Amino acid sequence: MNRNQVKGHAKEAKGKVKEVVGKMTGDKSAEYKGKAEKHGGKAEAKYGDLKNDIKKATK
């Protein structure tokens, strides 16, 4: 696992928590910010996966 994968999964989890808290409290702004952070984390993790795949393919 590389740094991007770890950071991406951490952001994804943090965003999911924010999203759920926003839903529970009725705060749409927090909910949407959480969703955005979650999706950003997924993108970063996917970038890390791609980076890892390229590294393996070039060995």
PDB file of C-alpha atoms in Angstrom:
ATOM      1  CA  MET A   1       0.000   0.000   0.000  1.00  0.00           C
ATOM      2  CA  ASN A   2       1.346   3.395  -0.895  1.00  0.00           C
ATOM      3  CA  ARG A   3       0.812   6.792   0.690  1.00  0.00           C
ATOM      4  CA  ASN A   4      -1.994   7.837  -1.667  1.00  0.00           C
ATOM      5  CA  GLN A   5      -3.984   4.718  -0.911  1.00  0.00           C
ATOM      6  CA  VAL A   6      -3.681   5.221   2.847  1.00  0.00           C
ATOM      7  CA  LYS A   7      -4.518   8.932   2.714  1.00  0.00           C
ATOM      8  CA  GLY A   8      -7.397   8.270   0.333  1.00  0.00           C
ATOM      9  CA  HIS A   9      -8.978   5.633   2.532  1.00  0.00           C
ATOM     10  CA  ALA A  10      -8.565   7.857   5.585  1.00  0.00           C
ATOM     11  CA  LYS A  11     -10.261  10.790   3.818  1.00  0.00           C
ATOM     12  CA  GLU A  12     -13.008   8.468   2.628  1.00  0.00           C
ATOM     13  CA  ALA A  13     -13.721   7.298   6.181  1.00  0.00           C
ATOM     14  CA  LYS A  14     -13.590  10.839   7.559  1.00  0.00           C
ATOM     15  CA  GLY A  15     -15.984  12.027   4.865  1.00  0.00           C
ATOM     16  CA  LYS A  16     -18.410   9.193   5.594  1.00  0.00           C
ATOM     17  CA  VAL A  17     -18.461  10.154   9.276  1.00  0.00           C
ATOM     18  CA  LYS A  18     -19.146  13.802   8.388  1.00  0.00           C
ATOM     19  CA  GLU A  19     -21.891  12.722   5.996  1.00  0.00           C
ATOM     20  CA  VAL A  20     -23.622  10.584   8.628  1.00  0.00           C
ATOM     21  CA  VAL A  21     -23.334  13.278  11.290  1.00  0.00           C
ATOM     22  CA  GLY A  22     -24.803  15.784   8.837  1.00  0.00           C
ATOM     23  CA  LYS A  23     -27.725  13.460   8.137  1.00  0.00           C
ATOM     24  CA  MET A  24     -28.327  12.837  11.832  1.00  0.00           C
ATOM     25  CA  THR A  25     -28.283  16.512  12.731  1.00  0.00           C
ATOM     26  CA  GLY A  26     -30.161  17.651   9.657  1.00  0.00           C
ATOM     27  CA  ASP A  27     -27.217  19.816   8.562  1.00  0.00           C
ATOM     28  CA  LYS A  28     -27.287  19.557   4.764  1.00  0.00           C
ATOM     29  CA  SER A  29     -24.082  21.567   4.407  1.00  0.00           C
ATOM     30  CA  ALA A  30     -22.104  19.137   6.569  1.00  0.00           C
ATOM     31  CA  GLU A  31     -23.709  16.207   4.786  1.00  0.00           C
ATOM     32  CA  TYR A  32     -22.675  17.500   1.351  1.00  0.00           C
ATOM     33  CA  LYS A  33     -19.172  18.413   2.524  1.00  0.00           C
ATOM     34  CA  GLY A  34     -18.826  14.893   3.906  1.00  0.00           C
ATOM     35  CA  LYS A  35     -19.955  13.393   0.605  1.00  0.00           C
ATOM     36  CA  ALA A  36     -17.470  15.552  -1.283  1.00  0.00           C
ATOM     37  CA  GLU A  37     -14.630  14.550   1.041  1.00  0.00           C
ATOM     38  CA  LYS A  38     -15.634  10.890   0.765  1.00  0.00           C
ATOM     39  CA  HIS A  39     -15.561  11.018  -3.028  1.00  0.00           C
ATOM     40  CA  GLY A  40     -12.266  12.902  -3.001  1.00  0.00           C
ATOM     41  CA  GLY A  41     -10.813  10.187  -0.794  1.00  0.00           C
ATOM     42  CA  LYS A  42     -12.050   7.492  -3.160  1.00  0.00           C
ATOM     43  CA  ALA A  43     -10.390   9.300  -6.068  1.00  0.00           C
ATOM     44  CA  GLU A  44      -7.092   9.572  -4.207  1.00  0.00           C
ATOM     45  CA  ALA A  45      -7.213   5.891  -3.265  1.00  0.00           C
ATOM     46  CA  LYS A  46      -7.904   4.963  -6.904  1.00  0.00           C
ATOM     47  CA  TYR A  47      -4.937   7.114  -7.948  1.00  0.00           C
ATOM     48  CA  GLY A  48      -2.814   5.190  -5.455  1.00  0.00           C
ATOM     49  CA  ASP A  49      -4.091   1.899  -6.880  1.00  0.00           C
ATOM     50  CA  LEU A  50      -3.193   3.014 -10.399  1.00  0.00           C
ATOM     51  CA  LYS A  51       0.226   4.183  -9.266  1.00  0.00           C
ATOM     52  CA  ASN A  52       0.789   0.811  -7.592  1.00  0.00           C
ATOM     53  CA  ASP A  53      -0.328  -1.095 -10.709  1.00  0.00           C
ATOM     54  CA  ILE A  54       2.025   0.916 -12.926  1.00  0.00           C
ATOM     55  CA  LYS A  55       4.908   0.257 -10.547  1.00  0.00           C
ATOM     56  CA  LYS A  56       4.192  -3.490 -10.629  1.00  0.00           C
ATOM     57  CA  ALA A  57       3.882  -3.509 -14.417  1.00  0.00           C
ATOM     58  CA  THR A  58       7.250  -1.846 -14.923  1.00  0.00           C
ATOM     59  CA  LYS A  59       9.187  -4.316 -12.774  1.00  0.00           C
TER      60      LYS A  59
END
